[in-house]
Tab-separated table of C-alpha atoms in Angstrom:
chain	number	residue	atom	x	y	z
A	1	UNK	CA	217.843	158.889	-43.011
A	2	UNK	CA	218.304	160.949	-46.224
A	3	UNK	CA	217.766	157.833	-48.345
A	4	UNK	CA	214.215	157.057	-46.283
A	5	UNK	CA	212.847	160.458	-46.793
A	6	UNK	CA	213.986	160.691	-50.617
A	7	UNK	CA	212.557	157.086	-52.039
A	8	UNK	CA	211.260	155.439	-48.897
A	9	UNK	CA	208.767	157.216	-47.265
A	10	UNK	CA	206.104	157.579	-49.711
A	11	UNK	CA	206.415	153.833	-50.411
A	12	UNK	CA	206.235	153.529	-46.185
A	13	UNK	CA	203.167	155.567	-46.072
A	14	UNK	CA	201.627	153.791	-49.246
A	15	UNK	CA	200.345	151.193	-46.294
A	16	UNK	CA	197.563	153.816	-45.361
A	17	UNK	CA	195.800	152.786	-48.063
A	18	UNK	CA	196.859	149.282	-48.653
A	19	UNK	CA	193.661	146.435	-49.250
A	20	UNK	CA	195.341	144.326	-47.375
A	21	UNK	CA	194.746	144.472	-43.773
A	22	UNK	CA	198.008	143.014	-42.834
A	23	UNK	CA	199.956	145.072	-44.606
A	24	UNK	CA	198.088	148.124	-42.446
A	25	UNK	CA	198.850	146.703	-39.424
A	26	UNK	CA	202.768	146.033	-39.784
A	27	UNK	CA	202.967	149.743	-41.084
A	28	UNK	CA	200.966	150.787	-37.931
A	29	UNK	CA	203.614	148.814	-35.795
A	30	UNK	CA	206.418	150.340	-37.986
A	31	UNK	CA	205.050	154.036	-37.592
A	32	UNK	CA	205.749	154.114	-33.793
A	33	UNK	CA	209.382	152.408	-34.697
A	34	UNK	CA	210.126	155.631	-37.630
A	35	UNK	CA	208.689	158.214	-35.038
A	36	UNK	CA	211.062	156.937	-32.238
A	37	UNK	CA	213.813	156.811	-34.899
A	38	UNK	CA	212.963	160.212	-36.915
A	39	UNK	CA	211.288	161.989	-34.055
A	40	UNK	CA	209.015	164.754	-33.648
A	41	UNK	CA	209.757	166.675	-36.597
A	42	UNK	CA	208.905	164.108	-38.614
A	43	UNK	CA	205.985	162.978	-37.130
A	44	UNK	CA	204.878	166.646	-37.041
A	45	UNK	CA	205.925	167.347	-40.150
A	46	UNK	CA	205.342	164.855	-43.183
A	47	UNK	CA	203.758	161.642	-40.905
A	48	UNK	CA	200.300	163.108	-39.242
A	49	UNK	CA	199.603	165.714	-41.966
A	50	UNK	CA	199.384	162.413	-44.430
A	51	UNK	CA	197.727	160.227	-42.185
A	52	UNK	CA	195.179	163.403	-41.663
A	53	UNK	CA	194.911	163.222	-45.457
A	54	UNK	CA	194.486	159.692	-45.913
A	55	UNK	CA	191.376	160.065	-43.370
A	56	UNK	CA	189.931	162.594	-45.158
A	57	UNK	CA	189.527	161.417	-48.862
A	58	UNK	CA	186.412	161.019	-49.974
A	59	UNK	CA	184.700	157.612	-50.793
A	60	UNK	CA	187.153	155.713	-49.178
A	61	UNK	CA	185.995	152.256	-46.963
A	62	UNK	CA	186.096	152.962	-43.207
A	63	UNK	CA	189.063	150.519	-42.765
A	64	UNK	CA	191.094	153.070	-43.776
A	65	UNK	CA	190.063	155.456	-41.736
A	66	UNK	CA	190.544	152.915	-38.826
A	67	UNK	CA	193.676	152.325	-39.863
A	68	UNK	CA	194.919	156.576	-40.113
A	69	UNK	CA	193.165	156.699	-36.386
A	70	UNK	CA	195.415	153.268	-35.221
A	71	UNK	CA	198.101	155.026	-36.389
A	72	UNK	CA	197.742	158.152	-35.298
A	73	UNK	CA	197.576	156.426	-31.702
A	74	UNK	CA	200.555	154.850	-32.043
A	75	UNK	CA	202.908	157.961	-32.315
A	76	UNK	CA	200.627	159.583	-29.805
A	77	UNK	CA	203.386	158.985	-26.884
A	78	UNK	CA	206.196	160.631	-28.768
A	79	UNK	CA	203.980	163.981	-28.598
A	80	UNK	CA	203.467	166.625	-25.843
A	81	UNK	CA	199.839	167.663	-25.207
A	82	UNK	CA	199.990	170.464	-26.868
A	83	UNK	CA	200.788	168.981	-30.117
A	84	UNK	CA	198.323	166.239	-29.744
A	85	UNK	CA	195.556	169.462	-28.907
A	86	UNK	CA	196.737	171.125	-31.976
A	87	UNK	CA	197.507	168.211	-34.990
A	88	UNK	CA	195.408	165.490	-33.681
A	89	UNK	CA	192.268	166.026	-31.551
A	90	UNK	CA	190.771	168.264	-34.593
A	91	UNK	CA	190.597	164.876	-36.414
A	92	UNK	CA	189.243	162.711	-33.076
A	93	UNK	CA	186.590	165.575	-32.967
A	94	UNK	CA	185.528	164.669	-36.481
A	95	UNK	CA	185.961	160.881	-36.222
A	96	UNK	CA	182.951	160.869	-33.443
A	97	UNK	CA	180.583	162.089	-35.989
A	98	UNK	CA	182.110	159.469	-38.506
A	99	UNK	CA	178.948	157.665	-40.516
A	100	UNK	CA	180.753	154.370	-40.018
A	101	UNK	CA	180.043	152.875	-36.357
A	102	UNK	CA	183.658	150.355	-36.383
A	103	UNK	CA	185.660	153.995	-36.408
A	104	UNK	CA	184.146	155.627	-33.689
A	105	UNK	CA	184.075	152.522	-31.283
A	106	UNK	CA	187.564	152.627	-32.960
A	107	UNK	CA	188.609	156.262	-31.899
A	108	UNK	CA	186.773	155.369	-28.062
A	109	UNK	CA	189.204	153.028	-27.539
A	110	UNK	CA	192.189	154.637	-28.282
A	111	UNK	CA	190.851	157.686	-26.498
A	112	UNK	CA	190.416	155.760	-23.426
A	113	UNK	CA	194.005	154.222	-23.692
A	114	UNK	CA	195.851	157.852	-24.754
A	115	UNK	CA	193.225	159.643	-22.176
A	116	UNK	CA	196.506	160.658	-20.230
A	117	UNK	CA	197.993	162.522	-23.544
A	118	UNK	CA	195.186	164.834	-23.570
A	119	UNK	CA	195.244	168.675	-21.989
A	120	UNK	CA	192.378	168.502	-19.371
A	121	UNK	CA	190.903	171.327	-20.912
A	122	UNK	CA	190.508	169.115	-24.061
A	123	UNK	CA	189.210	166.645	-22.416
A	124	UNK	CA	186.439	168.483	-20.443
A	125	UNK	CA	185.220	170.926	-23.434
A	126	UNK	CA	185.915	168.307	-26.355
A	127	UNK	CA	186.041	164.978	-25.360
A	128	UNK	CA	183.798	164.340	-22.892
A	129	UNK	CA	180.771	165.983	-24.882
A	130	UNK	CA	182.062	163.673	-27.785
A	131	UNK	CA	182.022	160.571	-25.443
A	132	UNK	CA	178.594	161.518	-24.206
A	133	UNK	CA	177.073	161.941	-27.256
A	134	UNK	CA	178.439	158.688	-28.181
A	135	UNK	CA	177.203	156.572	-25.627
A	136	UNK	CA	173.830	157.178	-26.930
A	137	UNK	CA	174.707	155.845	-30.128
A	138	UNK	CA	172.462	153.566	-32.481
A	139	UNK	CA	174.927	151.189	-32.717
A	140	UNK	CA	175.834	149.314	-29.366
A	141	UNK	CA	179.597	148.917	-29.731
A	142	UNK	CA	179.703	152.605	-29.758
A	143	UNK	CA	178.036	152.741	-26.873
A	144	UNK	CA	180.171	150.288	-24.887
A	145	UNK	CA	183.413	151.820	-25.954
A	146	UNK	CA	182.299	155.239	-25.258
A	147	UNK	CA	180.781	154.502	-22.100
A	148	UNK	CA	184.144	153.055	-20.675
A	149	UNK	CA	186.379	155.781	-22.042
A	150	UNK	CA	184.061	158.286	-19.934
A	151	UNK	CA	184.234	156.161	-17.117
A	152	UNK	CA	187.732	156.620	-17.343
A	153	UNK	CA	188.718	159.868	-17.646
């Protein structure tokens, strides 16, 4: 454990950022496995305040974005709803306004599959204004997406 957080874990998180999209999608798969492993803590701790980071630099392409929102859902089950209300639905309530249409059909779909880690208060005074204004989006994807995940909740 000591050895992963000393000279591992920067090199582990390195795949937010990675050009390749397969080397994304293993870490994504691999967060979920460190978060069971590590727990909470670490999740809380050094994994979603970097993965918040990643999302927000500037002048990045959108597929890393997707990929900091992918992963976020993925350690979204190891979380109560109080710490997905307080470290992660700030950044969903950003990612609906995001420029790039792929992330917020992105963020629609993992809202609709995590819908039951969200406080209903969340989901009523953040969410579902989010969804709504979303599924009269330009872009028809965005629609879709954000159509079903109202649907659902």
């Amino acid at each position: 454990k000591d050895v992963f957080f000393k000279q591992l874990e920067s090199v582990f998180l390195s795949y937010l950022t990675n050009t390749a999209a397969s080397v994304r999608d293993m870490g994504i798969k691999k967060s979920k496995e460190l978060a069971e492993k590590f727990k909470g803590e670490w999740v809380l701790q050094n994994f979603i305040p970097k993965v918040i980071e990643n999302y927000n630099i500037d002048k990045q392409g959108y597929n890393y974005r997707m990929c900091s929102l992918m992963s976020l859902n993925s350690v979204m089950g190891l979380l109560t709803k109080e710490q997905v209300t307080q470290h992660i639905v700030p950044l969903f309530v950003k990612a609906m306004k995001d420029p790039i249409p792929n992330v917020r059909f992105c963020l629609a779909k993992i809202i609709r599959q995590q819908k039951s880690q969200f406080d209903q208060k969340i989901i009523s005074e953040q969410i579902i204004p989010g969804l709504k204004e979303m599924s009269t989006d330009s872009d028809k994807d965005v629609q879709y997406f954000s159509t079903v995940a109202l649907s659902e909740l």
